[in-house]
mmCIF file of C-alpha atoms and ligand atoms in Angstrom:
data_model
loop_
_atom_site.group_PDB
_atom_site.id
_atom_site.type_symbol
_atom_site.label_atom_id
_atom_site.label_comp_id
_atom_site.label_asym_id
_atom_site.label_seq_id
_atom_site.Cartn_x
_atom_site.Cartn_y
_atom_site.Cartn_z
ATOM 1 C CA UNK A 61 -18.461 -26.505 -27.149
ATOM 2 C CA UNK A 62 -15.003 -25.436 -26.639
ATOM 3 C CA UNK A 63 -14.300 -22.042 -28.242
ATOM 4 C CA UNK A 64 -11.861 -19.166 -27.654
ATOM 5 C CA UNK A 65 -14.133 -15.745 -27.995
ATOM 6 C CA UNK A 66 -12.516 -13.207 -30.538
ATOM 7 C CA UNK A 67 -11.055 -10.238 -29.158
ATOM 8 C CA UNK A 68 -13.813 -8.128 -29.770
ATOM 9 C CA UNK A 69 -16.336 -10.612 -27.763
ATOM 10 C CA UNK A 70 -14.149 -11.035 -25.273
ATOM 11 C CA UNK A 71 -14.078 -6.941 -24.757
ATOM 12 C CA UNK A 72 -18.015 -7.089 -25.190
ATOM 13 C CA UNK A 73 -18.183 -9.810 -22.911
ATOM 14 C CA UNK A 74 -16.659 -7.998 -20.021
ATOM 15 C CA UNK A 75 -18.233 -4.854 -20.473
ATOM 16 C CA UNK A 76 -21.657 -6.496 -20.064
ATOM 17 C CA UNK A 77 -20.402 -8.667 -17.364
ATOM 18 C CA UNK A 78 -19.520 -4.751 -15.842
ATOM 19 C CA UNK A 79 -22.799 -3.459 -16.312
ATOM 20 C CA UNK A 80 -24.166 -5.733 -13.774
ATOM 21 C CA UNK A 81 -21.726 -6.340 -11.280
ATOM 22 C CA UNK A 82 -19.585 -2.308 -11.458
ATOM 23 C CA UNK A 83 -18.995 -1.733 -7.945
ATOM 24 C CA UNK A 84 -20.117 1.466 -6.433
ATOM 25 C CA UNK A 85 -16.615 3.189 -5.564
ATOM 26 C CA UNK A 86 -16.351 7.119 -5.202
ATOM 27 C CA UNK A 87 -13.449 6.927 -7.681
ATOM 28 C CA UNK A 88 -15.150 5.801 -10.236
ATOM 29 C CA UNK A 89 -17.726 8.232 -10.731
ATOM 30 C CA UNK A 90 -15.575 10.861 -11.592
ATOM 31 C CA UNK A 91 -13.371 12.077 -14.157
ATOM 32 C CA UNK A 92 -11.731 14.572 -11.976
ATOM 33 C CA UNK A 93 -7.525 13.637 -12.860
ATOM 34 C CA UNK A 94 -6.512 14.005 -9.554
ATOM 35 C CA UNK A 95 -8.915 11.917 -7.901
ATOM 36 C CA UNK A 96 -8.359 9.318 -9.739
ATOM 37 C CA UNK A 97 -4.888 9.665 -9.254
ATOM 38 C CA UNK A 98 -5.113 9.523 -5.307
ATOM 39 C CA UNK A 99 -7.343 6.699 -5.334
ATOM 40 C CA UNK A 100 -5.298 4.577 -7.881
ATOM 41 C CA UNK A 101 -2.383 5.093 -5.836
ATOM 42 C CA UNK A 102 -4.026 4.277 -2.811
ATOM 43 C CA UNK A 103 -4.864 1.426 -4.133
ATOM 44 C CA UNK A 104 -1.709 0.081 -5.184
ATOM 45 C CA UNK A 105 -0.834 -2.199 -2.751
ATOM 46 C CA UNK A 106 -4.092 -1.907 -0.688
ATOM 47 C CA UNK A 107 -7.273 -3.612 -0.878
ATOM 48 C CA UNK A 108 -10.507 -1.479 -1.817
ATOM 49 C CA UNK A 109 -12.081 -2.442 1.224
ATOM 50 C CA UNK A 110 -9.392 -0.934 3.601
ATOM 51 C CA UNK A 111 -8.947 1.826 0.902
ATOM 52 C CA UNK A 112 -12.131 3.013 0.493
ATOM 53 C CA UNK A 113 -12.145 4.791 4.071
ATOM 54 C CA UNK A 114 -8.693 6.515 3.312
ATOM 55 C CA UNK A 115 -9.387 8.251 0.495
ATOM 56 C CA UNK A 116 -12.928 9.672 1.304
ATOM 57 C CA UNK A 117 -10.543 11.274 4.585
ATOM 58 C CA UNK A 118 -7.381 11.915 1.934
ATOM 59 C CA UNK A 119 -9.699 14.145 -0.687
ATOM 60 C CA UNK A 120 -11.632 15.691 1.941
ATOM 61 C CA UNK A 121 -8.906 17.146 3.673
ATOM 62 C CA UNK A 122 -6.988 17.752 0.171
ATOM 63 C CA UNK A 123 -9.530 17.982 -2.490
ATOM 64 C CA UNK A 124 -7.132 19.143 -5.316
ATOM 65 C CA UNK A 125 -3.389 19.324 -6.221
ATOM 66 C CA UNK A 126 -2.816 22.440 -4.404
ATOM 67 C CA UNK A 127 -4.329 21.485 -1.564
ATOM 68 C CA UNK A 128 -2.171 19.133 -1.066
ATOM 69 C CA UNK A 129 0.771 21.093 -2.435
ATOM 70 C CA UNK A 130 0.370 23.776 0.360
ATOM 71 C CA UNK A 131 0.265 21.056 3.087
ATOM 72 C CA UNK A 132 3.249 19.886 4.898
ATOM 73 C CA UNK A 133 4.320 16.439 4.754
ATOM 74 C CA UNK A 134 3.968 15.543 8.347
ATOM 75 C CA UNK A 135 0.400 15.735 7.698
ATOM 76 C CA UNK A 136 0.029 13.866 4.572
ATOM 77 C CA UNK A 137 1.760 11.703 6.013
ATOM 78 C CA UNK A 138 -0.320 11.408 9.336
ATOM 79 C CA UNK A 139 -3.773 11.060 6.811
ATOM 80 C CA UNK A 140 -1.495 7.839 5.147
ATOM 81 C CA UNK A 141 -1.185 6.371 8.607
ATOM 82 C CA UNK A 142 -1.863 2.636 8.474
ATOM 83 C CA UNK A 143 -1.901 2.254 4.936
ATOM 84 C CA UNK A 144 1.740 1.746 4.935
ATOM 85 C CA UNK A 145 4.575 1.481 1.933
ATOM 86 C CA UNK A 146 4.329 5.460 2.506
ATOM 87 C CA UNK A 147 6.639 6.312 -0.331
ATOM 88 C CA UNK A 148 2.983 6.366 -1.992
ATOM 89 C CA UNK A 149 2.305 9.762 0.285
ATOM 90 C CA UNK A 150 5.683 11.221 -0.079
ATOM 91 C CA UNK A 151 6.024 10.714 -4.132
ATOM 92 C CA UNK A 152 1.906 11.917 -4.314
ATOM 93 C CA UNK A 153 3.119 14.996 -1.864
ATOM 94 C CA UNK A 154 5.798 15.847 -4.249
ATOM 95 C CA UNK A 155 4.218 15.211 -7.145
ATOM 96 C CA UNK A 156 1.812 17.276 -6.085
ATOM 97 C CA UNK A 157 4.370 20.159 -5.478
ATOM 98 C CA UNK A 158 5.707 19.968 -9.072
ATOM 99 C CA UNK A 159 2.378 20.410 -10.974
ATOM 100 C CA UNK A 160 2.176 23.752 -10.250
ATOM 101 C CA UNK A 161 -1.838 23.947 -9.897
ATOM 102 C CA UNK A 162 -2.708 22.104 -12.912
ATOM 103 C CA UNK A 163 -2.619 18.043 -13.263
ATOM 104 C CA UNK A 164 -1.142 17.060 -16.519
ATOM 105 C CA UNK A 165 -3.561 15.502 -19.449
ATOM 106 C CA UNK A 166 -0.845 13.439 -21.677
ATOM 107 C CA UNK A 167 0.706 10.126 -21.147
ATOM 108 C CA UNK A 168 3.773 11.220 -21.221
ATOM 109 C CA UNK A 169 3.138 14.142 -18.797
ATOM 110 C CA UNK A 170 1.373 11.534 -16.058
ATOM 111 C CA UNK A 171 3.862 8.802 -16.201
ATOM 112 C CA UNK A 172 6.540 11.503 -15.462
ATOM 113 C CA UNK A 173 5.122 11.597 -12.246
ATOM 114 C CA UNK A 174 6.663 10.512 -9.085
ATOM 115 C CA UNK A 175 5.925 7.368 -8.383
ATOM 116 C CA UNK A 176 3.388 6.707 -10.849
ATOM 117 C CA UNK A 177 4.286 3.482 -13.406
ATOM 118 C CA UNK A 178 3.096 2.572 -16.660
ATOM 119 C CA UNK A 179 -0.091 0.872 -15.152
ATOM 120 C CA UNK A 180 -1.061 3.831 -12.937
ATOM 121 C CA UNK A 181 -0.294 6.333 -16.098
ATOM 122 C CA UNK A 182 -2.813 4.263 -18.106
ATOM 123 C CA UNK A 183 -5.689 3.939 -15.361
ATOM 124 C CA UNK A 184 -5.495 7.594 -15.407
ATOM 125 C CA UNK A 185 -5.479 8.755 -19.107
ATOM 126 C CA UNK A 186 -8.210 6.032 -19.820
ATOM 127 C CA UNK A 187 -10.396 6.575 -16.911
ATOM 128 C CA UNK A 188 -10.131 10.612 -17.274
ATOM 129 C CA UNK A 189 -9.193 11.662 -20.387
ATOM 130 C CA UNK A 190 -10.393 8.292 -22.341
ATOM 131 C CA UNK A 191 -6.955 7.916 -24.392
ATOM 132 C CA UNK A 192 -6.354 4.176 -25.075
ATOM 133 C CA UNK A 193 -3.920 2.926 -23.046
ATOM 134 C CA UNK A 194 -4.366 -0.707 -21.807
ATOM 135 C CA UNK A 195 -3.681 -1.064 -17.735
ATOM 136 C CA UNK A 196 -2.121 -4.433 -16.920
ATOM 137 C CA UNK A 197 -2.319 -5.099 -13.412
ATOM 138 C CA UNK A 198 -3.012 -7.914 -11.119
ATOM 139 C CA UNK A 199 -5.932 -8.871 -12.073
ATOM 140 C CA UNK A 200 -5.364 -8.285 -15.594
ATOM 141 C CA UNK A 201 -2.424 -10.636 -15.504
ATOM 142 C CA UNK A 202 -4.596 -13.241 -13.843
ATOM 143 C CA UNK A 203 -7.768 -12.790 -15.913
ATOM 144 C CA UNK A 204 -5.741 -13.265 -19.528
ATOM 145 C CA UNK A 205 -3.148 -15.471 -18.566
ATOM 146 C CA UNK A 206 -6.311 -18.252 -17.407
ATOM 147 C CA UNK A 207 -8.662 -16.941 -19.965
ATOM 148 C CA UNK A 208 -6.079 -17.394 -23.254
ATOM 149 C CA UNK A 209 -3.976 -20.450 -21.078
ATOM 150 C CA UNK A 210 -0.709 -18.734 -21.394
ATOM 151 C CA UNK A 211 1.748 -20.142 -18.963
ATOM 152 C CA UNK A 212 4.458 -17.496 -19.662
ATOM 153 C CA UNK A 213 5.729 -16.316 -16.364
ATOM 154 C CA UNK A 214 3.836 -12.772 -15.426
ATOM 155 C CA UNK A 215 6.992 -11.499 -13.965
ATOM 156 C CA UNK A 216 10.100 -12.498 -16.852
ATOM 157 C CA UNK A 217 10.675 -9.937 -19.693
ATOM 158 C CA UNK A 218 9.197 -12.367 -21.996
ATOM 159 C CA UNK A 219 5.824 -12.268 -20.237
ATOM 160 C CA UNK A 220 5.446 -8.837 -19.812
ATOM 161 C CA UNK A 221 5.694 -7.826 -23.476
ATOM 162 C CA UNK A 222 3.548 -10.590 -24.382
ATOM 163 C CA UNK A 223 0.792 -9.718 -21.713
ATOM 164 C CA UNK A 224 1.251 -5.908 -22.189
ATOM 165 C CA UNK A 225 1.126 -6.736 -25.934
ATOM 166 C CA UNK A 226 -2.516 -8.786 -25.513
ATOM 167 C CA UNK A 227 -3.751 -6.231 -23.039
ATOM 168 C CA UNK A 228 -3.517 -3.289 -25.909
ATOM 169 C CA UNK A 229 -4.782 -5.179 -28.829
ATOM 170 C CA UNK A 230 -8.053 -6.205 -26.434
ATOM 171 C CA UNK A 231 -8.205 -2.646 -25.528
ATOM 172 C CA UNK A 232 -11.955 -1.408 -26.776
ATOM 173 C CA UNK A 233 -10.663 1.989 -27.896
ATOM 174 C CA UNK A 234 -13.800 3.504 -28.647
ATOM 175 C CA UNK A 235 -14.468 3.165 -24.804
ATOM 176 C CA UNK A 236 -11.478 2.801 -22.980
ATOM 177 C CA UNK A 237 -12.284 4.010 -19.806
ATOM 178 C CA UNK A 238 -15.181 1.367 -19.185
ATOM 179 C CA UNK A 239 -13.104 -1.647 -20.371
ATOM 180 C CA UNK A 240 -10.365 -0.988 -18.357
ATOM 181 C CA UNK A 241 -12.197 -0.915 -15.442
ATOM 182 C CA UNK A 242 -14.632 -3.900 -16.799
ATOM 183 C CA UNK A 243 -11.482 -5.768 -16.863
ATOM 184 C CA UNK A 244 -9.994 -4.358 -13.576
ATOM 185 C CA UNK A 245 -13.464 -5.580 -12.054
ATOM 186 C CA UNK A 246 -13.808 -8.755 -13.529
ATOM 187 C CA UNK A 247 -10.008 -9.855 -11.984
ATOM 188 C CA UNK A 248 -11.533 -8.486 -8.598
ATOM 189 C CA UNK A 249 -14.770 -10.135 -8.252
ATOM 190 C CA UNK A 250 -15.181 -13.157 -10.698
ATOM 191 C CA UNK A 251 -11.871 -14.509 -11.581
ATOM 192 C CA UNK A 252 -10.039 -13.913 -8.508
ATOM 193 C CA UNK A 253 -6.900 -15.760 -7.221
ATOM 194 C CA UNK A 254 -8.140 -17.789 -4.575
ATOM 195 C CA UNK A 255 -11.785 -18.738 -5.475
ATOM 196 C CA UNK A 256 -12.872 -17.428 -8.743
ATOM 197 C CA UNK A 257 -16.321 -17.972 -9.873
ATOM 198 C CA UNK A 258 -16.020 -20.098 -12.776
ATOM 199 C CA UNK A 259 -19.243 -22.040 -12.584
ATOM 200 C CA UNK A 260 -20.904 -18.659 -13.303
ATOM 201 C CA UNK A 261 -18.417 -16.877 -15.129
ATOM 202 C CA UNK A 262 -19.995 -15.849 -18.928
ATOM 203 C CA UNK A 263 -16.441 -16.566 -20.125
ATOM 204 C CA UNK A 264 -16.346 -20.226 -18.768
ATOM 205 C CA UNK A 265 -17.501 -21.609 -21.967
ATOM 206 C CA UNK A 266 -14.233 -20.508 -23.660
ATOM 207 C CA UNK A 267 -12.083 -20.294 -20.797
ATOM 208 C CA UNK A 268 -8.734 -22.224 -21.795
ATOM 209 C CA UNK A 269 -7.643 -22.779 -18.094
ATOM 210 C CA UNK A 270 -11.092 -23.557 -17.388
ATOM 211 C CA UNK A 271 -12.048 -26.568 -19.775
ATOM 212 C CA UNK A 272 -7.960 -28.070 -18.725
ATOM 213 C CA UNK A 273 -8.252 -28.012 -15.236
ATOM 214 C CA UNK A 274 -5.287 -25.322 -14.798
ATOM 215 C CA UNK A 275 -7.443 -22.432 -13.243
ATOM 216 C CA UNK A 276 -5.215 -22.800 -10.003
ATOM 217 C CA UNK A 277 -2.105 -23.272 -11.782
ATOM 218 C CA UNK A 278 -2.403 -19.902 -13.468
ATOM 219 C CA UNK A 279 -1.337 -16.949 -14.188
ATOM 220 C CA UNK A 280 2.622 -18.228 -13.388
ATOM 221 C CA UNK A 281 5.311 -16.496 -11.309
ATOM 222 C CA UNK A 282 9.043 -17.572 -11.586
ATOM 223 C CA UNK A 283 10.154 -15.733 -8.705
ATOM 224 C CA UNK A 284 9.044 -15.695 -5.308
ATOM 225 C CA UNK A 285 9.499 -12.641 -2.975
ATOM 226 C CA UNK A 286 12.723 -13.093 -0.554
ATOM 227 C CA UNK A 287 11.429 -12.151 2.661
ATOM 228 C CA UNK A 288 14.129 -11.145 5.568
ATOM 229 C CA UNK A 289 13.256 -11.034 9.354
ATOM 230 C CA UNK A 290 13.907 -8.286 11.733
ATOM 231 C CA UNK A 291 13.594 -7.695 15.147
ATOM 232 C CA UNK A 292 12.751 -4.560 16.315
ATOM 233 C CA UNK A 293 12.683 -3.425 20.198
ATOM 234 C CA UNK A 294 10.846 -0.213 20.897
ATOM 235 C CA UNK A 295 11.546 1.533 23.788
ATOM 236 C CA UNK A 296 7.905 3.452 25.234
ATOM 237 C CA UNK A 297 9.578 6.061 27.647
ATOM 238 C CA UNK A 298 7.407 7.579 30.280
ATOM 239 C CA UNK A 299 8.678 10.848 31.782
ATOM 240 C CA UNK A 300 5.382 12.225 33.791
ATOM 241 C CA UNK A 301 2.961 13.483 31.020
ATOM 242 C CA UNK A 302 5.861 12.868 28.620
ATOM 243 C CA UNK A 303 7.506 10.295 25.976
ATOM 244 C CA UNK A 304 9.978 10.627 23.202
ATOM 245 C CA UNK A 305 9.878 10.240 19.574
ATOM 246 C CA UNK A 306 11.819 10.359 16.259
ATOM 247 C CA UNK A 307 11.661 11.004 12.698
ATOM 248 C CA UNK A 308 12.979 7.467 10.918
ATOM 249 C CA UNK A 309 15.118 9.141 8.432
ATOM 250 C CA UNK A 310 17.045 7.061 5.636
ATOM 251 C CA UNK A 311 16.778 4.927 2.839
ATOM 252 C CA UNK A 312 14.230 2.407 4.892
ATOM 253 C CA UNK A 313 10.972 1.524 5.699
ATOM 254 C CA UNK A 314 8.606 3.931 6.998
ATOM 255 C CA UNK A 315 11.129 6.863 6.168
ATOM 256 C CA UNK A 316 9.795 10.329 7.805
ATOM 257 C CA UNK A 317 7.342 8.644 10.137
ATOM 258 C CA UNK A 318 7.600 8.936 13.573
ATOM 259 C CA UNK A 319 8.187 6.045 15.838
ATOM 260 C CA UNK A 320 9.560 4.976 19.567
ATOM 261 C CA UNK A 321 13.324 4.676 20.131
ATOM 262 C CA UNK A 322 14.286 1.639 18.695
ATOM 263 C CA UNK A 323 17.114 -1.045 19.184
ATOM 264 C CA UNK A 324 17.243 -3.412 15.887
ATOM 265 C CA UNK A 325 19.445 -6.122 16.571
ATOM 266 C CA UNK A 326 19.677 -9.555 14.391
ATOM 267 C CA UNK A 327 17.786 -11.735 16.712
ATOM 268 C CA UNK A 328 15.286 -11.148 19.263
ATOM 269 C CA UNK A 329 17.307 -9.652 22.551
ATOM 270 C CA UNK A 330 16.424 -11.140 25.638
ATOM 271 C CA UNK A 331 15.982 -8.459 28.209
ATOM 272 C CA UNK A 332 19.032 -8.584 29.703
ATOM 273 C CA UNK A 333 20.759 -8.101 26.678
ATOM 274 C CA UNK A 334 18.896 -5.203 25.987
ATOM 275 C CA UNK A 335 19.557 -3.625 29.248
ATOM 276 C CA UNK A 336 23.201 -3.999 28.021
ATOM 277 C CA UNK A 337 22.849 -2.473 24.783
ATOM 278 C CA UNK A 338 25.595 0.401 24.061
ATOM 279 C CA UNK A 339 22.947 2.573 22.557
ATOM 280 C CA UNK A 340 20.279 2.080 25.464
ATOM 281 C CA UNK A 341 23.019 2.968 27.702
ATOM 282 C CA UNK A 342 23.421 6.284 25.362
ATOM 283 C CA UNK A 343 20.092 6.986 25.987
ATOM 284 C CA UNK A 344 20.203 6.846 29.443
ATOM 285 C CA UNK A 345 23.023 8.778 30.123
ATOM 286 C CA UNK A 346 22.394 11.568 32.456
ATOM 287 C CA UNK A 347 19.402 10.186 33.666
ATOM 288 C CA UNK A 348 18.655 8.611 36.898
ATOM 289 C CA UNK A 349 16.937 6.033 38.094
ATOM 290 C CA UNK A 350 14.796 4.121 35.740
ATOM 291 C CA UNK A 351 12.650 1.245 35.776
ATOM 292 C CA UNK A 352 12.298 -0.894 32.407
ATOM 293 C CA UNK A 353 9.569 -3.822 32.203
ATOM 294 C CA UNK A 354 8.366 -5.966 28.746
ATOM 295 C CA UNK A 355 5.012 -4.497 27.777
ATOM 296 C CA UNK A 356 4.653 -6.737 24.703
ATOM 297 C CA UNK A 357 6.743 -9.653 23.181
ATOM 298 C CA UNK A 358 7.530 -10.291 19.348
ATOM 299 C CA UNK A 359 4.297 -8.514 17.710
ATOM 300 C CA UNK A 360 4.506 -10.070 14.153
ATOM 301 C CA UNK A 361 4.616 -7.278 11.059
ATOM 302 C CA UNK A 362 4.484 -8.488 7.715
ATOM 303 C CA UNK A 363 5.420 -6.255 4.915
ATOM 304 C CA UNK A 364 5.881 -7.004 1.159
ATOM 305 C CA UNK A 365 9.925 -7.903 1.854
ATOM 306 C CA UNK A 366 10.212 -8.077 5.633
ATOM 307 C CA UNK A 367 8.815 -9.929 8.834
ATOM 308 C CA UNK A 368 9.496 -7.405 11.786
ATOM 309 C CA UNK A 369 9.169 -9.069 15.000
ATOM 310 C CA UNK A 370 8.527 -6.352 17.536
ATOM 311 C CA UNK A 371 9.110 -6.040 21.229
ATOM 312 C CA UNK A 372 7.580 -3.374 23.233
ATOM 313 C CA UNK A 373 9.457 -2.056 26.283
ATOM 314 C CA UNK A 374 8.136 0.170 28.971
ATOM 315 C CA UNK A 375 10.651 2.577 30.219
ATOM 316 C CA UNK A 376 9.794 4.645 33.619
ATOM 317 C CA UNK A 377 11.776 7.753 34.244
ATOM 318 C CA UNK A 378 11.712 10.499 37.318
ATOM 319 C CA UNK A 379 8.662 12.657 36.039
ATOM 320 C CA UNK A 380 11.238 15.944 35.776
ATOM 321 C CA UNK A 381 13.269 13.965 32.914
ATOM 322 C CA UNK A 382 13.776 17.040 29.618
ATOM 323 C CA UNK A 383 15.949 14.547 27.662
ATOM 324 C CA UNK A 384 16.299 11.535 26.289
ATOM 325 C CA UNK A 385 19.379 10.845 24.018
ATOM 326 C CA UNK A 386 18.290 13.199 20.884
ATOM 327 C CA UNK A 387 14.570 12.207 20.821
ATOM 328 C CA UNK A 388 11.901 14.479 20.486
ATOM 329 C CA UNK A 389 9.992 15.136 23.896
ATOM 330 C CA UNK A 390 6.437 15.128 23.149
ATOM 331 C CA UNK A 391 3.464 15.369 25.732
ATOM 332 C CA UNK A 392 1.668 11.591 25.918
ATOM 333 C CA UNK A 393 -1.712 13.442 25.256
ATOM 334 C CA UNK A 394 -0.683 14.635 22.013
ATOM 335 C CA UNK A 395 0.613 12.119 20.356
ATOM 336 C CA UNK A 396 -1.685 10.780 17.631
ATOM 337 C CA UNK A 397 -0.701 14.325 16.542
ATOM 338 C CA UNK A 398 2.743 12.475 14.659
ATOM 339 C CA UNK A 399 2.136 9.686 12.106
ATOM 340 C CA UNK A 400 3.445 6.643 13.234
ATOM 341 C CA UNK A 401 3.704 3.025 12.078
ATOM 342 C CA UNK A 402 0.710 0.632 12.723
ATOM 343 C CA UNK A 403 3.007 -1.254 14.566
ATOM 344 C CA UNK A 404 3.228 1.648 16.762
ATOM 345 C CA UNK A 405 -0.716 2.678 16.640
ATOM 346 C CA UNK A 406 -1.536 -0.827 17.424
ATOM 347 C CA UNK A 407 0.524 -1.208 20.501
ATOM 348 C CA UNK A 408 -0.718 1.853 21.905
ATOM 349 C CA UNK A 409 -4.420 1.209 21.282
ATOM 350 C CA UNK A 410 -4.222 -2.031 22.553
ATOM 351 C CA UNK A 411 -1.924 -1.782 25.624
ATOM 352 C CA UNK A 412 -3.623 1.332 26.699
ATOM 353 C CA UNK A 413 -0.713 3.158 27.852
HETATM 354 S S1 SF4 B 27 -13.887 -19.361 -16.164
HETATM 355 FE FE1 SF4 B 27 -12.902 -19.071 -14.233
HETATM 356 S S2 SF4 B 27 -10.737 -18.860 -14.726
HETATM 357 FE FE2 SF4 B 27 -11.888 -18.584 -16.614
HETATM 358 S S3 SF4 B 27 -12.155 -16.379 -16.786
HETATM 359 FE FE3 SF4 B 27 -13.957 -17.188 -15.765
HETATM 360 S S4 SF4 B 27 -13.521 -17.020 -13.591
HETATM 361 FE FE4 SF4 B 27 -11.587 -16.803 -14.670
#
């Protein structure tokens, strides 16, 4: 029999479905504001697998807002390292600055926080404070759009208010907290994008994109990401026991990391045109002899808007070199101290240099 669940079953439903299958995270047994926090915006654009690690290092090292308050950036920074999109660290390290000791417990006072959204405002107040606000994420999207068979694009105005719209009249508000992250849950383990479970999914019976065939065709996106290529060549100066970095500064990726000197051109330079770049020459100014020899050719990075394509230069100079244009001279043996890029990380680890 083909039925669509009322709202209130379908709640039920995924609660129980959550009582069996609730994943054992850190985050979730707690009601502590600010861990939840941290761990939702960890988890942003990172999976729990790869998270999970991160933030049992993030809250031991900061355990509360003014922990990480009274840190400096650098180091926030440096505990973010690998994560990436690292305006998460900055806007938590400000945030974190602005609340003054105390972590806010109203809507309106968490979504004025930097860099937290309406979806990241209503994991927290739910999840700590149990005041019924839906989340729509992800997975919410995906489990509602196949479960109900609406088609409307997740990412047009129209689809948005519709979805948000659904998501709060399902809301169980006598129990907020666990249905949210029932629901959460159930996008991440049963009815996920790829390969959901619908042969034992205890929706199945009344799932609209189940019984016509559309699982794979839902939830609908109208636009796809624009993705622009970059090529990046990175510069590894050895001086003796020495190399040089420097703070990327800038409306840009990776702003207030560290990384290696860096020509960016708008193809991939062959190495003789990058022994005639203007700025390389800057660089080397003042300096004497040098010897400069590919380490590593067009590493791919893929971030959520960009494809860098990387190439990793060796440069050799006389061991008494002090300068290098305006870089930072750092000792080799100390720097893991300085958050870099896992571009970066990577090439050192696996070149070994
Ligand atoms: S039947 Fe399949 S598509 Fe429908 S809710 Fe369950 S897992 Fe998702």
């Amino acid at each position: 029999m083909n039925y669509f669940c009322t709202m209130n079953a379908f709640s039920d439903t995924i609660i129980e479905w959550y009582a069996e299958n609730k994943r054992d995270l850190p985050w979730r047994n707690t009601k502590d504001p600010y861990l939840i926090w941290v761990s939702e915006i960890i988890l942003q654009q990172t999976r729990v697998s790869q998270g999970y690690g991160y933030f049992l290092r993030f809250v031991e090292r900061f355990p509360d807002v003014q922990t990480l308050a009274d840190a400096p950036e650098d180091e926030v920074l440096k505990y973010w390292q690998g994560l990436g999109y690292y305006s998460r660290a900055r806007n938590l390290h400000a945030a974190a600055r602005g609340m003054r000791g105390k972590f806010p417990n109203t809507y309106e006072g968490v979504r004025a926080l930097k860099g937290v959204g309406e979806y990241t405002a209503a994991a927290i107040c739910s999840i700590a404070y149990d005041l019924p606000y839906a989340v729509v994420d992800g997975n919410v999207y995906r489990v509602l759009s196949r479960y109900w068979g609406i088609d409307l694009p997740i990412d047009s105005t129209q689809g948005k208010k519709t979805f948000a719209a659904m998501a709060q009249e399902l809301l169980d508000v006598s129990r907020p907290s666990l249905y949210n992250q029932a629901i959460m849950d159930f996008g991440a383990i049963q009815c996920t994008p790829q390969t959901p479970d619908c042969l034992f999914c205890p929706l199945a019976q009344s799932c609209q994109a189940f019984s016509q065939g559309k699982v794979a065709q839902l939830p609908v996106k109208q636009h796809k990401v624009r993705t622009v290529d970059r090529y990046f060549h990175y510069i590894y100066v050895r001086a003796g026991a020495y190399t040089y970095l420097h703070k990327r500064t800038g409306n840009d990726i990776w702003k207030n990391l560290f990384e290696l000197p860096l020509v960016e051109a708008d193809h991939a330079l062959a190495e003789e045109e990058l022994l005639a770049s203007p700025l390389l020459h800057s660089w080397l100014a003042g300096n004497g002899s040098f010897t400069l020899g590919l380490r590593r050719r067009q590493v791919k990075h893929v971030l959520s808007h960009r494809i860098i394509y990387a190439d990793f230069y060796e440069l050799i100079l006389p061991e008494d070199t002090v300068s290098f244009g305006e870089f930072l001279r750092i000792p080799i043996a100390e720097r893991g101290r300085y958050a870099v890029p896992r571009l970066i990380q990577a090439f050192w680890e696996r070149e070994d240099v």
